[in-house]
Coordinates of C-alpha atoms in Angstrom, one line a residue:
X1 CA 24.6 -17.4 20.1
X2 CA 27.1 -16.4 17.3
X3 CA 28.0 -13.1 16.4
X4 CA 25.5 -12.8 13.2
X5 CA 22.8 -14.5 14.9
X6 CA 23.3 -11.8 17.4
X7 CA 23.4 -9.0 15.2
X8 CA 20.1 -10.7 13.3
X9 CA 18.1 -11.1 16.5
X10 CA 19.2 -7.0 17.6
X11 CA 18.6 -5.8 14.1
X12 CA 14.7 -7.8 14.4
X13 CA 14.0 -5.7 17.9
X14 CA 14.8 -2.6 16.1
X15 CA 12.9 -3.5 13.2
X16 CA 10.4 -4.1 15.2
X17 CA 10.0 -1.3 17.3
X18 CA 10.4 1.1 14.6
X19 CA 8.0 -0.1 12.3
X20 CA 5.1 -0.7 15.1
X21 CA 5.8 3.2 16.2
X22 CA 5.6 4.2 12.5
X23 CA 3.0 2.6 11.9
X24 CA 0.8 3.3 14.8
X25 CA 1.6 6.9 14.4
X26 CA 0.6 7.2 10.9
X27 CA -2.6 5.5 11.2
X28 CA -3.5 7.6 14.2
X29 CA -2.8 10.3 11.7
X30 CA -5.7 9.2 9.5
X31 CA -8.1 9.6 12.8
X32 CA -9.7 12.2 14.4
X33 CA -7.4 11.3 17.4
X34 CA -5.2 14.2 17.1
X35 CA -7.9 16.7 16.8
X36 CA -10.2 18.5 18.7
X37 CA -12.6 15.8 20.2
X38 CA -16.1 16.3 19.8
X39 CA -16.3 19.0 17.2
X40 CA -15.2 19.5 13.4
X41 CA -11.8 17.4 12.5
X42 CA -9.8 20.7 11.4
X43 CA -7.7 22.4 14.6
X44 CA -4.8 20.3 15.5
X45 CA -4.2 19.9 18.8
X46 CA -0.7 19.5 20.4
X47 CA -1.0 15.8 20.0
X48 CA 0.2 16.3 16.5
X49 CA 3.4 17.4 16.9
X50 CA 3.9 14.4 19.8
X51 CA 3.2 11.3 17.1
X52 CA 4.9 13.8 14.6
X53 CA 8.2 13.5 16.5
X54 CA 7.3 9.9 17.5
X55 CA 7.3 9.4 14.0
X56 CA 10.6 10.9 13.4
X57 CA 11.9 8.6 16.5
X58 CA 10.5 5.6 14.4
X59 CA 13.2 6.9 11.4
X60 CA 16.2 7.3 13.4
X61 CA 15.4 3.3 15.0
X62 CA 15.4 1.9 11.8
X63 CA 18.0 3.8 10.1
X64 CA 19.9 2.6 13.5
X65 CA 18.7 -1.1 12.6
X66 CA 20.2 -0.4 9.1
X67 CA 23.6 1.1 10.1
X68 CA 24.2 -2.4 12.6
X69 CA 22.8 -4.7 10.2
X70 CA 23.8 -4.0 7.1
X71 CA 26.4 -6.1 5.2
X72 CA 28.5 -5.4 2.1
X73 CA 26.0 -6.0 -1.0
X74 CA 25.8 -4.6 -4.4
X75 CA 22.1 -3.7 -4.3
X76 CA 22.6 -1.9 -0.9
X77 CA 25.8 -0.4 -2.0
X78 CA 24.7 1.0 -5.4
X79 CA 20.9 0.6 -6.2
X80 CA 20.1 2.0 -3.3
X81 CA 22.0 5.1 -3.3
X82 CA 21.3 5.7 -7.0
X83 CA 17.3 5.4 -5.8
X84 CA 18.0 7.5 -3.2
X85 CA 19.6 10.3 -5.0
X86 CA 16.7 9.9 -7.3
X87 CA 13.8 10.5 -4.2
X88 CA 16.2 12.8 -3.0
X89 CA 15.9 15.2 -6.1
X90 CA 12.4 14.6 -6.6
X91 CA 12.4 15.8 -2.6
X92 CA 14.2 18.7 -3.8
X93 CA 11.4 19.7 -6.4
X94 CA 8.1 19.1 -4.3
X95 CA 9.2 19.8 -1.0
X96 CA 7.6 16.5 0.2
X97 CA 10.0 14.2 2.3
X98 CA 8.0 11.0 1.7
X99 CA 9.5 9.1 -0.1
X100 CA 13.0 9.2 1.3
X101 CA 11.3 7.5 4.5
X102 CA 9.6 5.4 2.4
X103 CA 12.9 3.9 1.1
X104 CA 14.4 4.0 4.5
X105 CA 11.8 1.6 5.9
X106 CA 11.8 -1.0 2.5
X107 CA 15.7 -1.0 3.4
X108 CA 15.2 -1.5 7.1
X109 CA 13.2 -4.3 6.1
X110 CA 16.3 -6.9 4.8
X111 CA 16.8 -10.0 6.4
X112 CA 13.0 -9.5 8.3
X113 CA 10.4 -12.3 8.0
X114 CA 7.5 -10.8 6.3
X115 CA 5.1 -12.3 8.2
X116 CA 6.4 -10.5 11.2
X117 CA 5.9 -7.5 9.0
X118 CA 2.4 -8.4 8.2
X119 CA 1.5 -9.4 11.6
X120 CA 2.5 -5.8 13.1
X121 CA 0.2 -3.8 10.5
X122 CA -2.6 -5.9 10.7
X123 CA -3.3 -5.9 14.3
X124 CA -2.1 -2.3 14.3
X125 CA -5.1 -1.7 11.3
X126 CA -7.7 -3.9 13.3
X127 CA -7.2 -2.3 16.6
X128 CA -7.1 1.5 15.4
X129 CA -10.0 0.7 13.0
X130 CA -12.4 -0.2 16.1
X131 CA -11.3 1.6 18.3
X132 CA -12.1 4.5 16.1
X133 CA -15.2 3.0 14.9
X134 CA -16.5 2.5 18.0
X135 CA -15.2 5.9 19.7
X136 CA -17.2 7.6 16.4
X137 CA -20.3 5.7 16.8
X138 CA -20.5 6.9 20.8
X139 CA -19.9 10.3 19.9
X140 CA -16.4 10.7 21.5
X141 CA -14.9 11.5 18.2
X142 CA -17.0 13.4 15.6
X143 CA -18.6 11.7 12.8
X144 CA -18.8 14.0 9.5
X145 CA -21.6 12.7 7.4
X146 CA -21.5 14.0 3.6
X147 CA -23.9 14.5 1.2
X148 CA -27.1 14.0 4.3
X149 CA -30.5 12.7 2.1
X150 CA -28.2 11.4 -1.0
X151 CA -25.5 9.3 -0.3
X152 CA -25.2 9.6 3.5
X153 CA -21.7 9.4 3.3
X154 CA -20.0 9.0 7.4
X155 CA -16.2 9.1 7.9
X156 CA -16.8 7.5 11.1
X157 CA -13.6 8.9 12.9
X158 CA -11.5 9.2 10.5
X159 CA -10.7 12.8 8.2
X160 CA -11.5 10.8 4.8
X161 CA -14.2 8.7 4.1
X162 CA -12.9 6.0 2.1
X163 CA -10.4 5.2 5.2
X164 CA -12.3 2.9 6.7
X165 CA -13.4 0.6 3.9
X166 CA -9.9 1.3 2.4
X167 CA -8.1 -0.1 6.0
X168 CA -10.3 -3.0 5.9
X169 CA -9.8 -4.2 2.4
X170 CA -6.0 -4.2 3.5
X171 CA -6.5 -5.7 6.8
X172 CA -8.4 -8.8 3.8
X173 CA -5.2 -8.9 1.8
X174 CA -2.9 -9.1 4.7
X175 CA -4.6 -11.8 5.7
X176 CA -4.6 -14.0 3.1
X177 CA -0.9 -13.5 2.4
X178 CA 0.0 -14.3 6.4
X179 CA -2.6 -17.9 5.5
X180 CA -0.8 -18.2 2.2
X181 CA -3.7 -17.6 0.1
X182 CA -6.4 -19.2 2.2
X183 CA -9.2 -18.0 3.4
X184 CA -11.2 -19.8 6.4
X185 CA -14.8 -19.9 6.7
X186 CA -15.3 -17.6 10.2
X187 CA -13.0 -15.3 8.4
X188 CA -15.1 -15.5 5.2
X189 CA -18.1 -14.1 7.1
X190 CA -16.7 -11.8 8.9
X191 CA -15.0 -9.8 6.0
X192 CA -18.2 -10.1 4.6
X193 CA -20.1 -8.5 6.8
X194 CA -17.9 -5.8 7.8
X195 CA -17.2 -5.2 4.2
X196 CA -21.2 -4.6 4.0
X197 CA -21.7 -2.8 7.3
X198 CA -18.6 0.2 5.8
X199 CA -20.3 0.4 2.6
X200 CA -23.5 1.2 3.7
X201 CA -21.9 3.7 6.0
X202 CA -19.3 5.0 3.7
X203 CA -21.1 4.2 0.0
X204 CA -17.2 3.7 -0.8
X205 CA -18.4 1.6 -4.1
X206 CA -14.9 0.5 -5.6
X207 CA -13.1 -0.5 -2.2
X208 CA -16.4 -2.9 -2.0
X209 CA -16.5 -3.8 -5.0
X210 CA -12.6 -5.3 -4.8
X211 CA -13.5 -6.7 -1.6
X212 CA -16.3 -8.7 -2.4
X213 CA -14.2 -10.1 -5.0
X214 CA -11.1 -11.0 -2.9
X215 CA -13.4 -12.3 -0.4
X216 CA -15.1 -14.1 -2.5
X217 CA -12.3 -15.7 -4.4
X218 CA -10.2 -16.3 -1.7
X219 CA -12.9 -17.7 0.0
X220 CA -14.1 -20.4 -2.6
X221 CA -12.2 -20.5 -5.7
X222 CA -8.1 -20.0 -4.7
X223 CA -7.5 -23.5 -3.3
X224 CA -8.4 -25.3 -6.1
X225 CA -6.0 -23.7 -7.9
X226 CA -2.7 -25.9 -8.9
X227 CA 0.3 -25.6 -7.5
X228 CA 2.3 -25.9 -10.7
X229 CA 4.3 -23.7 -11.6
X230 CA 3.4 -20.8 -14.2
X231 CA 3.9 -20.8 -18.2
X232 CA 6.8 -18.9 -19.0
X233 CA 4.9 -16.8 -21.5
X234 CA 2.5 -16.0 -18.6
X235 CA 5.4 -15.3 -16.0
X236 CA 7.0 -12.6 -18.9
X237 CA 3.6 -10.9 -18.9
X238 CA 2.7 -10.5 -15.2
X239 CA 6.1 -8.7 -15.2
X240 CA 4.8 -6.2 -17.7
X241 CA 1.1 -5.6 -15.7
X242 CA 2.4 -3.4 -13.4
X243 CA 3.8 -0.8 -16.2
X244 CA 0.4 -1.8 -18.1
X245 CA -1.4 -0.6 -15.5
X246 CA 0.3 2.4 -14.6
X247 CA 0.8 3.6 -18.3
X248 CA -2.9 2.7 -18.9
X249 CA -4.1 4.7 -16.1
X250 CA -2.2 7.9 -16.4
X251 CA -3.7 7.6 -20.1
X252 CA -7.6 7.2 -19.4
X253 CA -6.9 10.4 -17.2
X254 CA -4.9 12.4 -20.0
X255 CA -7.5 11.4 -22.3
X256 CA -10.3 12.3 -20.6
X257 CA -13.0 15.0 -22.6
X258 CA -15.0 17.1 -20.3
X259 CA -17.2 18.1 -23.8
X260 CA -17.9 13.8 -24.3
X261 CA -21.2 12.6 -22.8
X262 CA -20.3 9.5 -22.8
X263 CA -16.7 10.8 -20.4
X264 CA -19.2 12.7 -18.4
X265 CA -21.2 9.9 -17.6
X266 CA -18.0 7.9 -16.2
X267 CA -17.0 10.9 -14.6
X268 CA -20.1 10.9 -12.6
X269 CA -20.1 7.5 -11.4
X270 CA -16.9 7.9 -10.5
X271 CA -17.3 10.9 -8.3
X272 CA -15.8 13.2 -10.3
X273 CA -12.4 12.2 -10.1
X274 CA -11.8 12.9 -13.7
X275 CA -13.0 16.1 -13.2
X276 CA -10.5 17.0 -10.3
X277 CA -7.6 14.8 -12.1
X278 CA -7.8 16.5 -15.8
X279 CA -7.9 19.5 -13.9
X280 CA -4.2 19.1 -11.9
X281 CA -3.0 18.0 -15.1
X282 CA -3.7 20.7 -17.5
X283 CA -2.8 23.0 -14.1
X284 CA 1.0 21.7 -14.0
X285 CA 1.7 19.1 -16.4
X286 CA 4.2 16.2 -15.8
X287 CA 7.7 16.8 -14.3
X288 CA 11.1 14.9 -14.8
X289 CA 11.6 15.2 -10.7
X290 CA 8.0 16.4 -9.5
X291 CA 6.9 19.9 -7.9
X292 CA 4.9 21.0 -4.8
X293 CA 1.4 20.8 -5.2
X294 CA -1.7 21.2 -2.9
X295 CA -3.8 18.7 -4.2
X296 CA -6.5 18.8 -1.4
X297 CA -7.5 22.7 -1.8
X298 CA -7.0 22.7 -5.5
X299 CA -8.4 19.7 -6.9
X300 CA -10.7 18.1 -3.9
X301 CA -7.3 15.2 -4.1
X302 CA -6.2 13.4 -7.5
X303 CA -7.4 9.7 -6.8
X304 CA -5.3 7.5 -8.5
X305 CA -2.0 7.0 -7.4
X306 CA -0.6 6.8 -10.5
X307 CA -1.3 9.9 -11.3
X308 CA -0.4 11.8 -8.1
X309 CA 3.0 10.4 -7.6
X310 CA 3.9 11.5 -11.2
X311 CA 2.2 14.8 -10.9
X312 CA 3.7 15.4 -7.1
X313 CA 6.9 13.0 -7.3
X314 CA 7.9 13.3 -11.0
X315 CA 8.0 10.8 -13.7
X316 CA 10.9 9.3 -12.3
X317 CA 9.5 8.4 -9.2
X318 CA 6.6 6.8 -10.4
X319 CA 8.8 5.0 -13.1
X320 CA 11.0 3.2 -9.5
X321 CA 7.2 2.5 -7.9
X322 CA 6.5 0.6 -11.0
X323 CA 10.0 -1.4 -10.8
X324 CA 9.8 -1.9 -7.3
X325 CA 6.0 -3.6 -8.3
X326 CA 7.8 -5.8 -10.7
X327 CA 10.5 -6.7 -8.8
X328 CA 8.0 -8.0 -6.0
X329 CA 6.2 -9.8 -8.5
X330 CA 9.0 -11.6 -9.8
X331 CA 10.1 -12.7 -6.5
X332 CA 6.7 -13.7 -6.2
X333 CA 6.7 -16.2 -9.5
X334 CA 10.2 -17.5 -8.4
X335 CA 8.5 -18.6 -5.1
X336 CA 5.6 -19.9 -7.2
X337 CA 3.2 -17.6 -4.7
X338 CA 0.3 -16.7 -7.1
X339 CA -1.7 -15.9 -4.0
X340 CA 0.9 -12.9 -3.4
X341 CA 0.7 -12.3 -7.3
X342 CA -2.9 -11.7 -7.0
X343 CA -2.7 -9.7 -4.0
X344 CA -0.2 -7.4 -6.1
X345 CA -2.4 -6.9 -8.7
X346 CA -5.9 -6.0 -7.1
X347 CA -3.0 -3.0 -5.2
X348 CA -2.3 -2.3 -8.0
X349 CA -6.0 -1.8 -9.6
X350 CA -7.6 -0.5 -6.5
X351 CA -4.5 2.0 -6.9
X352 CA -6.1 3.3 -10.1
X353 CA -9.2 5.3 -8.7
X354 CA -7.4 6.0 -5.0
X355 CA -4.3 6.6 -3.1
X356 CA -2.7 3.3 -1.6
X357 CA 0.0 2.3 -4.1
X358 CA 2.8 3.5 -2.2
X359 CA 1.1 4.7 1.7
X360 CA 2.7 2.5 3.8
X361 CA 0.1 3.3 6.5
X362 CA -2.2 1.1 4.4
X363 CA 0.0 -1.0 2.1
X364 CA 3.0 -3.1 3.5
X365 CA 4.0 -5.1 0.4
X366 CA 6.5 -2.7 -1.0
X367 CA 8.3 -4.0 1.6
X368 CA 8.2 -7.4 -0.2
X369 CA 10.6 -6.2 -2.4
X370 CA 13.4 -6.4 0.4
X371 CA 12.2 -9.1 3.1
X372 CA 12.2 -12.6 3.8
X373 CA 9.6 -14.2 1.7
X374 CA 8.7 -17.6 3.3
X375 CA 11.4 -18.0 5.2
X376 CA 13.6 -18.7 2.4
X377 CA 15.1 -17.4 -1.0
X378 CA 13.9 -17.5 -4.2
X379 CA 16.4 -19.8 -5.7
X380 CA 16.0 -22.1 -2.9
X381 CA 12.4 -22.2 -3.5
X382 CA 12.6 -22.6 -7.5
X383 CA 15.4 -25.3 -7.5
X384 CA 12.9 -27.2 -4.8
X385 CA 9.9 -27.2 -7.1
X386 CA 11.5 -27.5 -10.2
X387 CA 12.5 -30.8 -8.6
X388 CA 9.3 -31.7 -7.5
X389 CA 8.1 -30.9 -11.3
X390 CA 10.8 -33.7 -12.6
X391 CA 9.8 -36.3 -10.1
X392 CA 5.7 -36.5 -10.4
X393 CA 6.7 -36.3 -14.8

């Protein structure tokens, strides 16, 4: 073995190992697990603090993976410093760390397959989403039920109620992109009827609603789809969707008028989240570089992500979210992967009414943006079908 295969295979192990413990120790942070078994999910127990520092162990191993990996680029070199100087100030403002990790673990993640990636949060999702399923429905850890008579509303294990359906509609999309778009029938009905089974027990309408739709679609409608390549004209405007979307979103929330009927109605069906989002806005306004908010015993949470990594993180920070969105789609239409394309974009929709644009607990495609798509590069694959194109004309 040569020294740079070497240094690959190493720099894989520690990839490996940091991003399962970071990932296992953040969606045990969504649980009950860490709390005080049996009763209400609010007194942390001294477990915290262990997958807290595990967490922090999970840093230093990739940052390790990093420092023995890395080689001599321009994007490493300069992009990446000026992003982190930017996360670094907006750390600065709102006294929330997160997105400096964040960063860390999409730069840990050059020269990894992404299937690997993939792989190691969707088991991690499917195994900590039963287990605490199953440990909630046997009364091991507590299951909160909101709104009893009305909605019925259980968080089965987990501290928020959309969690669950949330996890599984992720576990759905990681799927497809490790089969390349398809779905198989077993899988079909399974998604299904778990998708069913959480909404009843959650009444988490959008998540379901996005699910039924991927499942569906996936399931029935994606492999007949041709394998040409995109227009040009429609490659130029999936690059803009992501700032559509985002620029769109923070608007309907600006623009929201508690005194309109027709706003209240919305409002309503949408639990209120216009309510609670108007409310954080006209509170503290936009920032260049963010500021500390409590979101949860303020405003009941902002549910868009849009709108809380600019209110939190500053305009700047949701401005590099947006880019990095792009970027991953255009690697995307240079690998002629519209099954990833249309993964990006139900992200980045679901993303408008709840939190999983950038929470890497949930969402690994960020990471997209820096990994091994395929197995190969983007020219590689472009020059490949481009001939293929000239031969069959």
């Amino acid at each position: 073995m040569t020294k740079n295969r070497y240094q690959m295979k190493f720099g894989e192990i520690l990839f490996c190992l940091g991003y399962t413990i970071f990932i296992v120790t953040s969606l045990l942070d969504l649980t009950g697990v860490s709390y005080i078994i049996g009763s209400s999910p609010k007194e942390p127990t001294a477990l915290n603090s262990v997958i807290r520092y595990l967490r922090y162990f999970s840093y230093i191993i990739l940052l390790t993976k990093i420092v023995c990996t890395a080689k001599r680029k321009k994007i490493l070199f300069f992009v990446f410093p000026l992003v982190f100087a930017l996360f670094a100030l907006s750390y600065y403002y709102s006294t929330n760390i997160e997105l400096l990790f964040y960063l860390l673990i999409i730069v840990s993640a050059e020269k990894i397959d992404s299937k690997k990636i993939f792989k190691i949060i969707m088991y991690s999702q499917i195994i900590i989403l039963t287990m605490t399923v199953l440990l909630s429905s046997m009364g091991i850890l507590y299951d909160l039920v909101i709104d009893p008579g009305y909605r019925d509303r259980h968080y089965l294990g987990f501290l928020y109620t959309t969690t669950s359906a949330d996890l599984l509609f992720f576990i759905i999309l990681e799927y497809i992109y490790l089969h390349e778009g398809i779905m198989k029938r077993t899988a079909t009905v399974v998604f299904f009827m778990g998708t069913v089974a959480l909404m009843i027990l959650t009444d988490t309408r959008l998540t379901f609603l996005l699910s039924i739709i991927t499942i569906v679609y996936f399931g029935f409608f994606y492999k007949r789809r041709t394998k040409k390549r995109l227009f040009p004209e429609a490659e130029r405007f999936l690059l803009l969707v992501p700032s559509l979307i985002c620029t769109s979103s923070l608007m309907m929330y600006i623009g929201f008028s508690p005194a309109s009927m027709g706003w209240r109605a919305v409002d309503k069906l949408l639990s209120y989240r216009f309510t609670y989002s108007y409310r954080a806005i006209m509170e503290y306004g936009f920032k260049l570089f963010g500021q500390p908010i409590e979101f949860i015993s303020q405003y009941n949470f902002v549910d868009s992500s849009y709108l809380q990594i600019a209110l939190e993180f500053g305009i700047i920070a949701i401005a590099i979210v947006v880019c990095i969105y792009t970027v991953v789609i255009r690697r995307a239409i240079k690998l002629n992967k519209k099954y990833l394309i249309d993964i990006l974009l139900l992200v980045m929709l679901l993303s408008v009414t709840q939190t999983r644009l950038f929470t890497f607990s949930y969402n690994a495609f960020p990471l997209l943006l820096y990994s091994i798509i395929d197995g190969q590069s983007e020219n590689q694959s472009y020059r490949r079908l481009k001939m293929k194109e000239a031969i069959s004309a």
